[in-house]
């Protein structure tokens, strides 16, 4: 996995997403999601799914297995 290419790609895609322009109900749902999560916020989940699309991950099980990779954690900003 090319750390810098992946990080730049995900950040570029994420920059096009404006969470502030979402409807009020969507923002409330995101706020509720973030309230009950400790480390995995909505933005991190979104970045994780963008990574899965970029990497053409086969399934959620495969994505779960990739989460043990320290380089992926660093790119995603996760501990």
CSV table of C-alpha atoms in Angstrom, one decimal:
chain,number,residue,atom,x,y,z
A,1,UNK,CA,0.0,0.0,0.0
A,2,UNK,CA,1.4,3.4,-1.0
A,3,UNK,CA,0.8,5.4,2.1
A,4,UNK,CA,1.1,8.8,0.6
A,5,UNK,CA,-0.9,8.1,-2.5
A,6,UNK,CA,-3.7,6.6,-0.5
A,7,UNK,CA,-3.7,9.4,2.1
A,8,UNK,CA,-3.7,12.1,-0.6
A,9,UNK,CA,-6.5,10.3,-2.6
A,10,UNK,CA,-8.7,9.9,0.5
A,11,UNK,CA,-8.2,13.5,1.6
A,12,UNK,CA,-8.9,14.7,-1.9
A,13,UNK,CA,-12.2,12.8,-2.0
A,14,UNK,CA,-13.1,13.8,1.5
A,15,UNK,CA,-12.5,17.5,0.7
A,16,UNK,CA,-15.4,17.4,-1.8
A,17,UNK,CA,-17.8,16.2,0.9
A,18,UNK,CA,-19.4,19.1,2.8
A,19,UNK,CA,-21.0,17.8,6.0
A,20,UNK,CA,-22.2,21.3,6.8
A,21,UNK,CA,-24.5,21.4,3.8
A,22,UNK,CA,-26.4,18.3,4.9
A,23,UNK,CA,-30.0,18.5,6.1
A,24,UNK,CA,-30.7,19.1,9.7
A,25,UNK,CA,-31.9,15.6,10.3
A,26,UNK,CA,-28.7,14.2,8.7
A,27,UNK,CA,-26.5,16.4,10.9
A,28,UNK,CA,-28.4,15.2,14.0
A,29,UNK,CA,-28.0,11.6,13.0
A,30,UNK,CA,-24.2,12.1,12.6
A,31,UNK,CA,-24.1,13.9,15.9
A,32,UNK,CA,-25.9,11.0,17.6
A,33,UNK,CA,-23.4,8.6,15.9
A,34,UNK,CA,-20.4,10.6,17.2
A,35,UNK,CA,-21.9,10.8,20.7
A,36,UNK,CA,-22.0,7.1,21.2
A,37,UNK,CA,-18.6,6.3,19.6
A,38,UNK,CA,-15.3,6.6,21.4
A,39,UNK,CA,-12.7,6.4,18.7
A,40,UNK,CA,-14.5,5.7,15.4
A,41,UNK,CA,-16.2,8.9,14.5
A,42,UNK,CA,-18.4,9.4,11.5
A,43,UNK,CA,-15.6,11.1,9.6
A,44,UNK,CA,-13.3,8.2,10.2
A,45,UNK,CA,-15.9,5.7,9.1
A,46,UNK,CA,-16.4,7.7,5.9
A,47,UNK,CA,-12.6,7.8,5.3
A,48,UNK,CA,-12.5,4.1,6.0
A,49,UNK,CA,-15.2,3.4,3.4
A,50,UNK,CA,-13.4,5.6,0.9
A,51,UNK,CA,-10.2,3.6,1.5
A,52,UNK,CA,-12.2,0.4,0.9
A,53,UNK,CA,-13.4,1.7,-2.4
A,54,UNK,CA,-10.0,2.9,-3.4
A,55,UNK,CA,-8.4,-0.4,-2.4
A,56,UNK,CA,-11.3,-2.4,-4.0
A,57,UNK,CA,-11.8,-4.3,-0.7
A,58,UNK,CA,-13.9,-7.4,-1.2
A,59,UNK,CA,-15.9,-7.4,2.0
A,60,UNK,CA,-16.3,-6.0,5.4
A,61,UNK,CA,-14.6,-9.0,6.8
A,62,UNK,CA,-11.5,-8.3,4.6
A,63,UNK,CA,-11.6,-4.6,5.6
A,64,UNK,CA,-11.7,-5.7,9.3
A,65,UNK,CA,-8.6,-7.8,8.7
A,66,UNK,CA,-6.9,-4.8,7.1
A,67,UNK,CA,-7.5,-2.7,10.2
A,68,UNK,CA,-4.6,-4.5,12.1
A,69,UNK,CA,-2.2,-2.9,9.6
A,70,UNK,CA,-0.4,-0.1,11.4
A,71,UNK,CA,0.2,1.8,8.1
A,72,UNK,CA,-3.5,1.9,7.4
A,73,UNK,CA,-4.2,3.1,11.0
A,74,UNK,CA,-1.7,5.9,10.4
A,75,UNK,CA,-3.2,6.9,7.1
A,76,UNK,CA,-6.7,6.9,8.6
A,77,UNK,CA,-5.7,8.7,11.8
A,78,UNK,CA,-6.8,5.9,14.0
A,79,UNK,CA,-5.2,4.4,17.1
